[in-house]
JSON list of C-alpha atoms in Angstrom, two decimals:
[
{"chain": "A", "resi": 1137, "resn": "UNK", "atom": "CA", "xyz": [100.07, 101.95, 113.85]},
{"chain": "A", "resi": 1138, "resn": "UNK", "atom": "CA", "xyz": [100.05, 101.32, 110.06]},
{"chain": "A", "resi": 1139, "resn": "UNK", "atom": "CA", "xyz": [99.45, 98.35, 108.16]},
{"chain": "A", "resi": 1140, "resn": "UNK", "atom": "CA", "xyz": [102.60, 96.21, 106.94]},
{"chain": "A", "resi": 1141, "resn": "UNK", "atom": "CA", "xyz": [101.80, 97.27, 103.16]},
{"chain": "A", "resi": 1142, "resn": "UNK", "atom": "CA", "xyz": [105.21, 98.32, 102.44]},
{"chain": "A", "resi": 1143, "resn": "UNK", "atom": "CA", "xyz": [107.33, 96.41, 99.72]},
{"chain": "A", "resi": 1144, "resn": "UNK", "atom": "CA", "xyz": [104.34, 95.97, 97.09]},
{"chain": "A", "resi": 1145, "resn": "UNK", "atom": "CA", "xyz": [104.80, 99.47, 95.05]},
{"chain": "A", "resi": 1146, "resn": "UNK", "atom": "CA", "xyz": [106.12, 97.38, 93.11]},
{"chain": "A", "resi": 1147, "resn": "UNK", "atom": "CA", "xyz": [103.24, 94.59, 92.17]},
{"chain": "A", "resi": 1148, "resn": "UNK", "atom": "CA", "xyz": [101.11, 94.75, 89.14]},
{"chain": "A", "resi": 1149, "resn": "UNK", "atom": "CA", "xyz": [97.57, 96.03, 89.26]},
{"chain": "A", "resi": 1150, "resn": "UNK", "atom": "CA", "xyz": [95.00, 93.90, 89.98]},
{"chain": "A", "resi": 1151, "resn": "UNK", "atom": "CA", "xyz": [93.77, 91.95, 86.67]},
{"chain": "A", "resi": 1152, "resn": "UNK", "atom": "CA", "xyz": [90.30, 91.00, 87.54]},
{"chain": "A", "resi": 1153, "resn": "UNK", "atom": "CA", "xyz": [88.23, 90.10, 90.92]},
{"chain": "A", "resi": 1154, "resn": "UNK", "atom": "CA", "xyz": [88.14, 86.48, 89.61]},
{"chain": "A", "resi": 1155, "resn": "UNK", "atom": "CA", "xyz": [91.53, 86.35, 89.61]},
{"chain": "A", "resi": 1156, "resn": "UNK", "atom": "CA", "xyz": [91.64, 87.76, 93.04]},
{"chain": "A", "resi": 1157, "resn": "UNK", "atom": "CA", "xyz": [88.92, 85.39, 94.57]},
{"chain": "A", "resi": 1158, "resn": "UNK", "atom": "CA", "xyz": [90.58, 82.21, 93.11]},
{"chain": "A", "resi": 1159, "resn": "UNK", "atom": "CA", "xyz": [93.99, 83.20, 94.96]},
{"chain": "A", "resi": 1160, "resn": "UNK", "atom": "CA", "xyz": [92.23, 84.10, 98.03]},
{"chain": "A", "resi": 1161, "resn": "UNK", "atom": "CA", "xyz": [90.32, 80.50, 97.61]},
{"chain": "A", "resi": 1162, "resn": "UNK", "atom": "CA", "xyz": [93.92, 78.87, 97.11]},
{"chain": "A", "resi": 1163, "resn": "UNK", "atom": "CA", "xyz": [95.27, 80.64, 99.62]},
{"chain": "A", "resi": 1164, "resn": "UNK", "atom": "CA", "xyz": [92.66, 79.71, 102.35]},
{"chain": "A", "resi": 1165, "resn": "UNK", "atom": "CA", "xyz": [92.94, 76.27, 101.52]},
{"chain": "A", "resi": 1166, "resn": "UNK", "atom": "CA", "xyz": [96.28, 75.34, 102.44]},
{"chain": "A", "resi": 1167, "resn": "UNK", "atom": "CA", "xyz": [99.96, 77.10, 104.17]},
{"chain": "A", "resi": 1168, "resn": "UNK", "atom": "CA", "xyz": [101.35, 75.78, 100.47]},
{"chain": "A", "resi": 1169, "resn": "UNK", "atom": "CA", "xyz": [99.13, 77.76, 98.99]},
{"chain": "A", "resi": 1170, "resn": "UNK", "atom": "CA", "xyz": [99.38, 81.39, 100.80]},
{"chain": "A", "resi": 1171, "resn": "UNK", "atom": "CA", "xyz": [103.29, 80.83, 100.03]},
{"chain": "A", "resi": 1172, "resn": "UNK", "atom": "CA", "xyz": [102.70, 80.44, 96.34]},
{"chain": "A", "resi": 1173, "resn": "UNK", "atom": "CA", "xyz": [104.66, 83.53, 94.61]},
{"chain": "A", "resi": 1174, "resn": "UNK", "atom": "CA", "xyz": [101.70, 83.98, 91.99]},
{"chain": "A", "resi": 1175, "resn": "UNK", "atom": "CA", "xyz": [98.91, 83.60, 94.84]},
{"chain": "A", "resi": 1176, "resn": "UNK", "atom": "CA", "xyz": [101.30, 85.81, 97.56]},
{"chain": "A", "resi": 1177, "resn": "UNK", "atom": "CA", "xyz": [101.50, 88.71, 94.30]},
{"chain": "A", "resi": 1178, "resn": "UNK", "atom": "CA", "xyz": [97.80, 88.61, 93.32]},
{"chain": "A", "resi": 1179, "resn": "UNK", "atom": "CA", "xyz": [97.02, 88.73, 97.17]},
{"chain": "A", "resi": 1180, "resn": "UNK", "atom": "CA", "xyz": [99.32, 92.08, 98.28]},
{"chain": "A", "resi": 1181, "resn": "UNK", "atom": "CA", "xyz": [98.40, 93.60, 95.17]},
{"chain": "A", "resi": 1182, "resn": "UNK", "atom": "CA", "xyz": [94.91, 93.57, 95.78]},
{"chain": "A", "resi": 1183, "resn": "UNK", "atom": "CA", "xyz": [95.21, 94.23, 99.39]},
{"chain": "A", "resi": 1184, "resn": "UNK", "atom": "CA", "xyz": [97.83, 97.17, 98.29]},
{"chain": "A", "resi": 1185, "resn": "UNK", "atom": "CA", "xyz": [95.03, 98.76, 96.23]},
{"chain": "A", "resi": 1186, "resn": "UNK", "atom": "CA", "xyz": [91.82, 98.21, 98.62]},
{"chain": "A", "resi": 1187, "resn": "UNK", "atom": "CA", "xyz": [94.50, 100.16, 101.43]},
{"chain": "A", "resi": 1188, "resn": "UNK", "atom": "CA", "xyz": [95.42, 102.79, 99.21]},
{"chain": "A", "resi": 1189, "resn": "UNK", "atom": "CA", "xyz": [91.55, 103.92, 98.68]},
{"chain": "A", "resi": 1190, "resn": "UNK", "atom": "CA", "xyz": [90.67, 103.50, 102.54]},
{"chain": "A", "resi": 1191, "resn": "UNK", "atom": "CA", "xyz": [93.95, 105.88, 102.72]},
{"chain": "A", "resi": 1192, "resn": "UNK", "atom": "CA", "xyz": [92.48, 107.91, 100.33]},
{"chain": "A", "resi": 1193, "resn": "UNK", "atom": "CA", "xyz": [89.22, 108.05, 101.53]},
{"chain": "A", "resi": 1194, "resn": "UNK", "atom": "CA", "xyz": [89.50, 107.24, 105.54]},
{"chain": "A", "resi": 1195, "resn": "UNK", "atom": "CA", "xyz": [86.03, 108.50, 106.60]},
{"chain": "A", "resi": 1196, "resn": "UNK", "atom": "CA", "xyz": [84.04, 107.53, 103.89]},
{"chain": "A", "resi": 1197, "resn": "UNK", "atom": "CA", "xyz": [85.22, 104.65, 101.49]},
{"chain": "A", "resi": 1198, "resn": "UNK", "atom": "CA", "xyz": [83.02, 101.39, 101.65]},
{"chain": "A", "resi": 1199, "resn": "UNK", "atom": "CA", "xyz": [84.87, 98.14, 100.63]},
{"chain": "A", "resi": 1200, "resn": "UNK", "atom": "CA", "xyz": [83.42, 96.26, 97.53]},
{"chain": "A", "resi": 1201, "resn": "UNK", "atom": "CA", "xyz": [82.69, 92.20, 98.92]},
{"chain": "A", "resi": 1202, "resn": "UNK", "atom": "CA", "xyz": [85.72, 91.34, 97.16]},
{"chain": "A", "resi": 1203, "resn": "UNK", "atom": "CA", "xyz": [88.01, 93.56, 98.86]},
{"chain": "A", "resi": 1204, "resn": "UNK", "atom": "CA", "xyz": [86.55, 92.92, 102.03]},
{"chain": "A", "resi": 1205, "resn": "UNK", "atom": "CA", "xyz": [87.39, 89.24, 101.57]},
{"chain": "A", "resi": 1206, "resn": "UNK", "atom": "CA", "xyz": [90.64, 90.20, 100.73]},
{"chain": "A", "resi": 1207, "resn": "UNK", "atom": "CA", "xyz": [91.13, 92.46, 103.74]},
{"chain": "A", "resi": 1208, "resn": "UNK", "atom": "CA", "xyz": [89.62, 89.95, 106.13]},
{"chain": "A", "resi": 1209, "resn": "UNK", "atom": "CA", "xyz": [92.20, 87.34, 104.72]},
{"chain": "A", "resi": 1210, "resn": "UNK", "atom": "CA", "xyz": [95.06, 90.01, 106.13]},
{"chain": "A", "resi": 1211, "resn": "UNK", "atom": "CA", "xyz": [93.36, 91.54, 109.12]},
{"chain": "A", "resi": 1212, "resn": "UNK", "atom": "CA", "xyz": [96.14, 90.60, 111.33]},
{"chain": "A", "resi": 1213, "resn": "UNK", "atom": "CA", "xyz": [97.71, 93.04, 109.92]},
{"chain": "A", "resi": 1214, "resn": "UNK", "atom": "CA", "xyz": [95.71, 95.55, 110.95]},
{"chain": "A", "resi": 1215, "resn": "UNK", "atom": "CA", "xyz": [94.88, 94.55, 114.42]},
{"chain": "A", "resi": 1216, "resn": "UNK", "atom": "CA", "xyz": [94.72, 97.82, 116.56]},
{"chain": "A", "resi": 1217, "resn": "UNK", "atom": "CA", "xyz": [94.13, 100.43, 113.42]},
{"chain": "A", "resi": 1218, "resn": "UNK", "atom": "CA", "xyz": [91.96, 102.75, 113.71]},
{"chain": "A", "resi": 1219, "resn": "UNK", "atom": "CA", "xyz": [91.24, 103.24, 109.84]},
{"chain": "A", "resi": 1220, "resn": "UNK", "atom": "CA", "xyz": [90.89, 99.81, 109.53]},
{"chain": "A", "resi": 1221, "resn": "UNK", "atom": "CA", "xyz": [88.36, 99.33, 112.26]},
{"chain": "A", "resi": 1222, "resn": "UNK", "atom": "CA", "xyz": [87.09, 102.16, 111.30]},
{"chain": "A", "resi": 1223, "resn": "UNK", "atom": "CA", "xyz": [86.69, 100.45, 107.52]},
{"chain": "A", "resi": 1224, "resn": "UNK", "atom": "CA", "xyz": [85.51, 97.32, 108.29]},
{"chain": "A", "resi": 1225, "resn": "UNK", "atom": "CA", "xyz": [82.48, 99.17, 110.30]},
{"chain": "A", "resi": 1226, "resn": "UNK", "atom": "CA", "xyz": [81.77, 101.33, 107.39]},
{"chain": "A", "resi": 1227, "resn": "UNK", "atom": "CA", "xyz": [81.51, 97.62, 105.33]},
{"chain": "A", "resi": 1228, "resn": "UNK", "atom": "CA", "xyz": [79.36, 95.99, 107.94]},
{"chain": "A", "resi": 1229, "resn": "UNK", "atom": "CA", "xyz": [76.97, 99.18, 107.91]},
{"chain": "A", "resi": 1230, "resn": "UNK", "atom": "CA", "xyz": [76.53, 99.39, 104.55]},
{"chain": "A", "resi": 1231, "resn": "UNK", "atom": "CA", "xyz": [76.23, 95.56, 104.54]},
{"chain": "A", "resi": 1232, "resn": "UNK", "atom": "CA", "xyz": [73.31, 95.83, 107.19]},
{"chain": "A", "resi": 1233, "resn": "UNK", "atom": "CA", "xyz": [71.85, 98.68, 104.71]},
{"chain": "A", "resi": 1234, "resn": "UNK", "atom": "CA", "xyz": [71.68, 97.30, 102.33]}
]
């Protein structure tokens, strides 16, 4: 099973993590907001590029906070992966680490 990432090749690189966090915030605050087209882009982007480096990396890359926001926002997406459970342990261990 793979995560439903496909159809944002084509979405601009994330700017910054503010940016990120305030359309996560917006996003989490209302169905109005998850369906804005700026929040929606800014959101698959980001979760596009945190993906593509747990692809990358599947036994060893740790999630920033940020991305792990991000990823937490979308993990229905990845219910029954085994790279994502397998990354969101990796977070939580280096979280407890730390």
């Amino acid at each position: 099973m793979t995560a439903h990432t496909h159809g944002t090749e084509h979405l601009a690189p994330i700017q910054d993590n503010t940016e990120v966090a305030q359309a996560l915030e917006i996003a989490r605050e209302s169905p109005e907001g998850a369906k804005d087209p700026v929040v929606s882009n800014i959101l698959e982007s980001a979760l596009h590029s945190l993906w593509a480096k747990v692809v990358a990396q599947p036994d060893s890359y740790v999630m920033t906070r940020d991305e792990f926001a991000v990823f937490n926002y979308f993990q229905h997406r990845f219910e029954g992966n085994k790279l994502a459970i397998a990354a969101r342990r990796r977070y939580w261990d280096n979280i407890s680490c730390s």
